PDB file of N, CA and C in Angstrom:
ATOM      1  N   MET T   1      -2.074  14.771  -9.211  1.00 77.00           N
ATOM      2  CA  MET T   1      -3.165  14.635 -10.130  1.00 77.00           C
ATOM      3  C   MET T   1      -4.420  14.296  -9.332  1.00 77.00           C
ATOM      4  N   ASP T   2      -5.539  14.913  -9.661  1.00 85.00           N
ATOM      5  CA  ASP T   2      -6.794  14.622  -8.984  1.00 85.00           C
ATOM      6  C   ASP T   2      -7.684  13.805  -9.910  1.00 85.00           C
ATOM      7  N   LEU T   3      -7.811  12.534  -9.612  1.00 84.00           N
ATOM      8  CA  LEU T   3      -8.638  11.649 -10.430  1.00 84.00           C
ATOM      9  C   LEU T   3     -10.115  11.725 -10.060  1.00 84.00           C
ATOM     10  N   LYS T   4     -10.450  12.512  -9.025  1.00 91.00           N
ATOM     11  CA  LYS T   4     -11.828  12.676  -8.556  1.00 91.00           C
ATOM     12  C   LYS T   4     -12.460  11.332  -8.153  1.00 91.00           C
ATOM     13  N   ILE T   5     -11.672  10.525  -7.445  1.00 93.00           N
ATOM     14  CA  ILE T   5     -12.166   9.219  -6.995  1.00 93.00           C
ATOM     15  C   ILE T   5     -12.180   9.106  -5.475  1.00 93.00           C
ATOM     16  N   ALA T   6     -11.898  10.190  -4.786  1.00 94.00           N
ATOM     17  CA  ALA T   6     -11.914  10.162  -3.323  1.00 94.00           C
ATOM     18  C   ALA T   6     -13.283   9.700  -2.843  1.00 94.00           C
ATOM     19  N   GLY T   7     -13.278   8.741  -1.917  1.00 94.00           N
ATOM     20  CA  GLY T   7     -14.522   8.230  -1.357  1.00 94.00           C
ATOM     21  C   GLY T   7     -15.156   7.109  -2.159  1.00 94.00           C
ATOM     22  N   LYS T   8     -14.615   6.799  -3.315  1.00 96.00           N
ATOM     23  CA  LYS T   8     -15.142   5.706  -4.126  1.00 96.00           C
ATOM     24  C   LYS T   8     -14.372   4.431  -3.800  1.00 96.00           C
ATOM     25  N   THR T   9     -14.887   3.295  -4.249  1.00 97.00           N
ATOM     26  CA  THR T   9     -14.234   2.016  -4.026  1.00 97.00           C
ATOM     27  C   THR T   9     -13.663   1.504  -5.333  1.00 97.00           C
ATOM     28  N   ALA T  10     -12.407   1.057  -5.288  1.00 96.00           N
ATOM     29  CA  ALA T  10     -11.745   0.510  -6.464  1.00 96.00           C
ATOM     30  C   ALA T  10     -11.363  -0.935  -6.196  1.00 96.00           C
ATOM     31  N   LEU T  11     -11.615  -1.797  -7.156  1.00 95.00           N
ATOM     32  CA  LEU T  11     -11.216  -3.203  -7.089  1.00 95.00           C
ATOM     33  C   LEU T  11     -10.029  -3.377  -8.015  1.00 95.00           C
ATOM     34  N   VAL T  12      -8.910  -3.847  -7.449  1.00 96.00           N
ATOM     35  CA  VAL T  12      -7.718  -4.088  -8.252  1.00 96.00           C
ATOM     36  C   VAL T  12      -7.352  -5.557  -8.108  1.00 96.00           C
ATOM     37  N   THR T  13      -7.522  -6.311  -9.182  1.00 91.00           N
ATOM     38  CA  THR T  13      -7.144  -7.728  -9.152  1.00 91.00           C
ATOM     39  C   THR T  13      -5.652  -7.848  -9.426  1.00 91.00           C
ATOM     40  N   GLY T  14      -5.071  -8.911  -8.929  1.00 91.00           N
ATOM     41  CA  GLY T  14      -3.635  -9.103  -9.112  1.00 91.00           C
ATOM     42  C   GLY T  14      -2.829  -7.993  -8.481  1.00 91.00           C
ATOM     43  N   SER T  15      -3.259  -7.556  -7.320  1.00 94.00           N
ATOM     44  CA  SER T  15      -2.675  -6.357  -6.714  1.00 94.00           C
ATOM     45  C   SER T  15      -1.668  -6.643  -5.603  1.00 94.00           C
ATOM     46  N   THR T  16      -1.083  -7.839  -5.602  1.00 95.00           N
ATOM     47  CA  THR T  16      -0.126  -8.151  -4.538  1.00 95.00           C
ATOM     48  C   THR T  16       1.309  -7.828  -4.921  1.00 95.00           C
ATOM     49  N   ALA T  17       1.542  -7.466  -6.181  1.00 96.00           N
ATOM     50  CA  ALA T  17       2.909  -7.154  -6.617  1.00 96.00           C
ATOM     51  C   ALA T  17       2.872  -6.403  -7.946  1.00 96.00           C
ATOM     52  N   GLY T  18       4.007  -5.879  -8.317  1.00 97.00           N
ATOM     53  CA  GLY T  18       4.170  -5.270  -9.628  1.00 97.00           C
ATOM     54  C   GLY T  18       3.220  -4.138  -9.923  1.00 97.00           C
ATOM     55  N   ILE T  19       2.750  -4.100 -11.169  1.00 97.00           N
ATOM     56  CA  ILE T  19       1.900  -2.999 -11.610  1.00 97.00           C
ATOM     57  C   ILE T  19       0.565  -2.978 -10.875  1.00 97.00           C
ATOM     58  N   GLY T  20       0.036  -4.153 -10.513  1.00 97.00           N
ATOM     59  CA  GLY T  20      -1.222  -4.196  -9.775  1.00 97.00           C
ATOM     60  C   GLY T  20      -1.108  -3.513  -8.421  1.00 97.00           C
ATOM     61  N   LEU T  21      -0.008  -3.764  -7.733  1.00 97.00           N
ATOM     62  CA  LEU T  21       0.224  -3.120  -6.440  1.00 97.00           C
ATOM     63  C   LEU T  21       0.430  -1.622  -6.620  1.00 97.00           C
ATOM     64  N   ALA T  22       1.151  -1.237  -7.655  1.00 97.00           N
ATOM     65  CA  ALA T  22       1.379   0.187  -7.924  1.00 97.00           C
ATOM     66  C   ALA T  22       0.067   0.906  -8.220  1.00 97.00           C
ATOM     67  N   ILE T  23      -0.803   0.272  -8.980  1.00 97.00           N
ATOM     68  CA  ILE T  23      -2.113   0.862  -9.278  1.00 97.00           C
ATOM     69  C   ILE T  23      -2.939   0.989  -8.004  1.00 97.00           C
ATOM     70  N   ALA T  24      -2.962  -0.065  -7.186  1.00 97.00           N
ATOM     71  CA  ALA T  24      -3.721  -0.025  -5.933  1.00 97.00           C
ATOM     72  C   ALA T  24      -3.219   1.096  -5.029  1.00 97.00           C
ATOM     73  N   ALA T  25      -1.914   1.254  -4.931  1.00 97.00           N
ATOM     74  CA  ALA T  25      -1.340   2.307  -4.094  1.00 97.00           C
ATOM     75  C   ALA T  25      -1.689   3.685  -4.634  1.00 97.00           C
ATOM     76  N   ARG T  26      -1.653   3.855  -5.930  1.00 96.00           N
ATOM     77  CA  ARG T  26      -1.971   5.158  -6.536  1.00 96.00           C
ATOM     78  C   ARG T  26      -3.432   5.512  -6.310  1.00 96.00           C
ATOM     79  N   LEU T  27      -4.314   4.540  -6.482  1.00 96.00           N
ATOM     80  CA  LEU T  27      -5.736   4.785  -6.239  1.00 96.00           C
ATOM     81  C   LEU T  27      -5.982   5.141  -4.774  1.00 96.00           C
ATOM     82  N   ALA T  28      -5.300   4.449  -3.876  1.00 96.00           N
ATOM     83  CA  ALA T  28      -5.419   4.753  -2.449  1.00 96.00           C
ATOM     84  C   ALA T  28      -4.904   6.160  -2.163  1.00 96.00           C
ATOM     85  N   ASP T  29      -3.809   6.525  -2.805  1.00 94.00           N
ATOM     86  CA  ASP T  29      -3.236   7.855  -2.636  1.00 94.00           C
ATOM     87  C   ASP T  29      -4.203   8.942  -3.105  1.00 94.00           C
ATOM     88  N   GLU T  30      -5.071   8.597  -4.041  1.00 95.00           N
ATOM     89  CA  GLU T  30      -6.080   9.530  -4.541  1.00 95.00           C
ATOM     90  C   GLU T  30      -7.328   9.557  -3.656  1.00 95.00           C
ATOM     91  N   GLY T  31      -7.344   8.721  -2.606  1.00 95.00           N
ATOM     92  CA  GLY T  31      -8.448   8.749  -1.656  1.00 95.00           C
ATOM     93  C   GLY T  31      -9.502   7.680  -1.839  1.00 95.00           C
ATOM     94  N   ALA T  32      -9.275   6.748  -2.741  1.00 96.00           N
ATOM     95  CA  ALA T  32     -10.238   5.662  -2.934  1.00 96.00           C
ATOM     96  C   ALA T  32     -10.025   4.581  -1.881  1.00 96.00           C
ATOM     97  N   GLU T  33     -11.108   3.930  -1.495  1.00 97.00           N
ATOM     98  CA  GLU T  33     -10.999   2.709  -0.698  1.00 97.00           C
ATOM     99  C   GLU T  33     -10.651   1.617  -1.697  1.00 97.00           C
ATOM    100  N   VAL T  34      -9.649   0.814  -1.402  1.00 97.00           N
ATOM    101  CA  VAL T  34      -9.162  -0.146  -2.388  1.00 97.00           C
ATOM    102  C   VAL T  34      -9.362  -1.580  -1.899  1.00 97.00           C
ATOM    103  N   VAL T  35      -9.937  -2.394  -2.765  1.00 96.00           N
ATOM    104  CA  VAL T  35     -10.049  -3.822  -2.527  1.00 96.00           C
ATOM    105  C   VAL T  35      -8.892  -4.464  -3.276  1.00 96.00           C
ATOM    106  N   VAL T  36      -7.971  -5.074  -2.540  1.00 97.00           N
ATOM    107  CA  VAL T  36      -6.842  -5.759  -3.152  1.00 97.00           C
ATOM    108  C   VAL T  36      -7.113  -7.257  -3.122  1.00 97.00           C
ATOM    109  N   THR T  37      -6.732  -7.941  -4.185  1.00 94.00           N
ATOM    110  CA  THR T  37      -6.951  -9.375  -4.252  1.00 94.00           C
ATOM    111  C   THR T  37      -5.650 -10.097  -4.552  1.00 94.00           C
ATOM    112  N   GLY T  38      -5.598 -11.329  -4.121  1.00 94.00           N
ATOM    113  CA  GLY T  38      -4.439 -12.154  -4.396  1.00 94.00           C
ATOM    114  C   GLY T  38      -4.724 -13.595  -4.044  1.00 94.00           C
ATOM    115  N   ARG T  39      -3.857 -14.479  -4.514  1.00 94.00           N
ATOM    116  CA  ARG T  39      -4.027 -15.918  -4.270  1.00 94.00           C
ATOM    117  C   ARG T  39      -3.145 -16.417  -3.139  1.00 94.00           C
ATOM    118  N   ASN T  40      -2.213 -15.570  -2.669  1.00 95.00           N
ATOM    119  CA  ASN T  40      -1.256 -15.956  -1.642  1.00 95.00           C
ATOM    120  C   ASN T  40      -1.466 -15.062  -0.424  1.00 95.00           C
ATOM    121  N   GLN T  41      -1.772 -15.660   0.717  1.00 96.00           N
ATOM    122  CA  GLN T  41      -2.106 -14.882   1.917  1.00 96.00           C
ATOM    123  C   GLN T  41      -0.973 -13.958   2.366  1.00 96.00           C
ATOM    124  N   ALA T  42       0.256 -14.451   2.362  1.00 97.00           N
ATOM    125  CA  ALA T  42       1.386 -13.636   2.810  1.00 97.00           C
ATOM    126  C   ALA T  42       1.578 -12.419   1.907  1.00 97.00           C
ATOM    127  N   LYS T  43       1.501 -12.621   0.606  1.00 97.00           N
ATOM    128  CA  LYS T  43       1.636 -11.500  -0.339  1.00 97.00           C
ATOM    129  C   LYS T  43       0.469 -10.536  -0.208  1.00 97.00           C
ATOM    130  N   LEU T  44      -0.725 -11.087   0.014  1.00 97.00           N
ATOM    131  CA  LEU T  44      -1.916 -10.251   0.191  1.00 97.00           C
ATOM    132  C   LEU T  44      -1.784  -9.391   1.436  1.00 97.00           C
ATOM    133  N   ASP T  45      -1.310  -9.974   2.520  1.00 97.00           N
ATOM    134  CA  ASP T  45      -1.109  -9.217   3.756  1.00 97.00           C
ATOM    135  C   ASP T  45      -0.099  -8.084   3.556  1.00 97.00           C
ATOM    136  N   ALA T  46       0.982  -8.369   2.840  1.00 97.00           N
ATOM    137  CA  ALA T  46       1.997  -7.342   2.586  1.00 97.00           C
ATOM    138  C   ALA T  46       1.437  -6.220   1.726  1.00 97.00           C
ATOM    139  N   ALA T  47       0.664  -6.570   0.699  1.00 97.00           N
ATOM    140  CA  ALA T  47       0.061  -5.553  -0.162  1.00 97.00           C
ATOM    141  C   ALA T  47      -0.942  -4.708   0.618  1.00 97.00           C
ATOM    142  N   ALA T  48      -1.733  -5.355   1.477  1.00 97.00           N
ATOM    143  CA  ALA T  48      -2.714  -4.629   2.277  1.00 97.00           C
ATOM    144  C   ALA T  48      -2.035  -3.649   3.228  1.00 97.00           C
ATOM    145  N   GLU T  49      -0.873  -4.013   3.716  1.00 96.00           N
ATOM    146  CA  GLU T  49      -0.127  -3.111   4.593  1.00 96.00           C
ATOM    147  C   GLU T  49       0.345  -1.877   3.828  1.00 96.00           C
ATOM    148  N   VAL T  50       0.848  -2.074   2.628  1.00 96.00           N
ATOM    149  CA  VAL T  50       1.323  -0.957   1.800  1.00 96.00           C
ATOM    150  C   VAL T  50       0.168  -0.027   1.442  1.00 96.00           C
ATOM    151  N   VAL T  51      -0.899  -0.599   0.917  1.00 96.00           N
ATOM    152  CA  VAL T  51      -2.043   0.202   0.480  1.00 96.00           C
ATOM    153  C   VAL T  51      -2.764   0.807   1.683  1.00 96.00           C
ATOM    154  N   GLY T  52      -2.858   0.041   2.770  1.00 95.00           N
ATOM    155  CA  GLY T  52      -3.539   0.510   3.967  1.00 95.00           C
ATOM    156  C   GLY T  52      -2.858   1.697   4.633  1.00 95.00           C
ATOM    157  N   ALA T  53      -1.591   1.907   4.344  1.00 95.00           N
ATOM    158  CA  ALA T  53      -0.891   3.080   4.876  1.00 95.00           C
ATOM    159  C   ALA T  53      -1.381   4.355   4.199  1.00 95.00           C
ATOM    160  N   LEU T  54      -2.045   4.225   3.059  1.00 94.00           N
ATOM    161  CA  LEU T  54      -2.496   5.382   2.283  1.00 94.00           C
ATOM    162  C   LEU T  54      -3.995   5.635   2.405  1.00 94.00           C
ATOM    163  N   ALA T  55      -4.771   4.582   2.545  1.00 94.00           N
ATOM    164  CA  ALA T  55      -6.236   4.712   2.593  1.00 94.00           C
ATOM    165  C   ALA T  55      -6.823   3.418   3.128  1.00 94.00           C
ATOM    166  N   LYS T  56      -8.145   3.400   3.251  1.00 95.00           N
ATOM    167  CA  LYS T  56      -8.816   2.192   3.710  1.00 95.00           C
ATOM    168  C   LYS T  56      -8.641   1.097   2.663  1.00 95.00           C
ATOM    169  N   VAL T  57      -8.325  -0.102   3.129  1.00 97.00           N
ATOM    170  CA  VAL T  57      -8.079  -1.229   2.233  1.00 97.00           C
ATOM    171  C   VAL T  57      -8.866  -2.438   2.694  1.00 97.00           C
ATOM    172  N   ARG T  58      -9.350  -3.219   1.730  1.00 96.00           N
ATOM    173  CA  ARG T  58     -10.027  -4.476   2.035  1.00 96.00           C
ATOM    174  C   ARG T  58      -9.329  -5.588   1.261  1.00 96.00           C
ATOM    175  N   PRO T  59      -8.563  -6.428   1.950  1.00 96.00           N
ATOM    176  CA  PRO T  59      -7.905  -7.536   1.265  1.00 96.00           C
ATOM    177  C   PRO T  59      -8.864  -8.717   1.087  1.00 96.00           C
ATOM    178  N   VAL T  60      -8.819  -9.324  -0.099  1.00 95.00           N
ATOM    179  CA  VAL T  60      -9.657 -10.486  -0.389  1.00 95.00           C
ATOM    180  C   VAL T  60      -8.773 -11.576  -0.978  1.00 95.00           C
ATOM    181  N   LEU T  61      -8.702 -12.700  -0.276  1.00 95.00           N
ATOM    182  CA  LEU T  61      -7.943 -13.850  -0.752  1.00 95.00           C
ATOM    183  C   LEU T  61      -8.818 -14.596  -1.749  1.00 95.00           C
ATOM    184  N   ALA T  62      -8.490 -14.473  -3.038  1.00 90.00           N
ATOM    185  CA  ALA T  62      -9.299 -15.108  -4.072  1.00 90.00           C
ATOM    186  C   ALA T  62      -8.580 -15.061  -5.404  1.00 90.00           C
ATOM    187  N   ASP T  63      -8.977 -15.963  -6.282  1.00 84.00           N
ATOM    188  CA  ASP T  63      -8.508 -15.963  -7.665  1.00 84.00           C
ATOM    189  C   ASP T  63      -9.717 -15.636  -8.531  1.00 84.00           C
ATOM    190  N   PRO T  64      -9.862 -14.383  -8.989  1.00 79.00           N
ATOM    191  CA  PRO T  64     -11.052 -14.008  -9.746  1.00 79.00           C
ATOM    192  C   PRO T  64     -11.182 -14.706 -11.101  1.00 79.00           C
ATOM    193  N   ALA T  65     -10.184 -15.483 -11.503  1.00 83.00           N
ATOM    194  CA  ALA T  65     -10.256 -16.244 -12.746  1.00 83.00           C
ATOM    195  C   ALA T  65     -11.102 -17.507 -12.577  1.00 83.00           C
ATOM    196  N   THR T  66     -11.443 -17.838 -11.325  1.00 85.00           N
ATOM    197  CA  THR T  66     -12.289 -19.005 -11.068  1.00 85.00           C
ATOM    198  C   THR T  66     -13.685 -18.539 -10.650  1.00 85.00           C
ATOM    199  N   ALA T  67     -14.667 -19.373 -10.808  1.00 88.00           N
ATOM    200  CA  ALA T  67     -16.037 -19.012 -10.432  1.00 88.00           C
ATOM    201  C   ALA T  67     -16.123 -18.709  -8.936  1.00 88.00           C
ATOM    202  N   GLU T  68     -15.504 -19.561  -8.131  1.00 87.00           N
ATOM    203  CA  GLU T  68     -15.516 -19.339  -6.671  1.00 87.00           C
ATOM    204  C   GLU T  68     -14.795 -18.057  -6.301  1.00 87.00           C
ATOM    205  N   GLY T  69     -13.657 -17.825  -6.910  1.00 79.00           N
ATOM    206  CA  GLY T  69     -12.888 -16.610  -6.628  1.00 79.00           C
ATOM    207  C   GLY T  69     -13.625 -15.353  -7.040  1.00 79.00           C
ATOM    208  N   ALA T  70     -14.302 -15.403  -8.179  1.00 80.00           N
ATOM    209  CA  ALA T  70     -15.080 -14.251  -8.633  1.00 80.00           C
ATOM    210  C   ALA T  70     -16.230 -13.963  -7.679  1.00 80.00           C
ATOM    211  N   GLN T  71     -16.823 -15.007  -7.132  1.00 83.00           N
ATOM    212  CA  GLN T  71     -17.922 -14.840  -6.166  1.00 83.00           C
ATOM    213  C   GLN T  71     -17.461 -14.156  -4.885  1.00 83.00           C
ATOM    214  N   ARG T  72     -16.236 -14.486  -4.439  1.00 79.00           N
ATOM    215  CA  ARG T  72     -15.696 -13.906  -3.213  1.00 79.00           C
ATOM    216  C   ARG T  72     -15.529 -12.432  -3.388  1.00 79.00           C
TER     217      ARG T  72
END
C-alpha cells in the first residue's frame, strides 16, 4: 500500500511496544522518518532498533502526557 508519506516525518507516541510499535514500523516501511517515544530507555532503544532497520528514526525519551514530556 502506498500511503504517500515517503519523506515526511511521523510522530508515534507510545511506540515502544504493541500497536504503537507496529504503527511506527509500518510508517517507516512506507518511507516516513519516524519519531518514536517512550518512558523507558531500554524499551525505547529496542523500538528504535526495529524501526531504524526500515527508515530513519529519532527516539525521544519522554512522557507526552506531562508538560515536560510534551515539550521534549
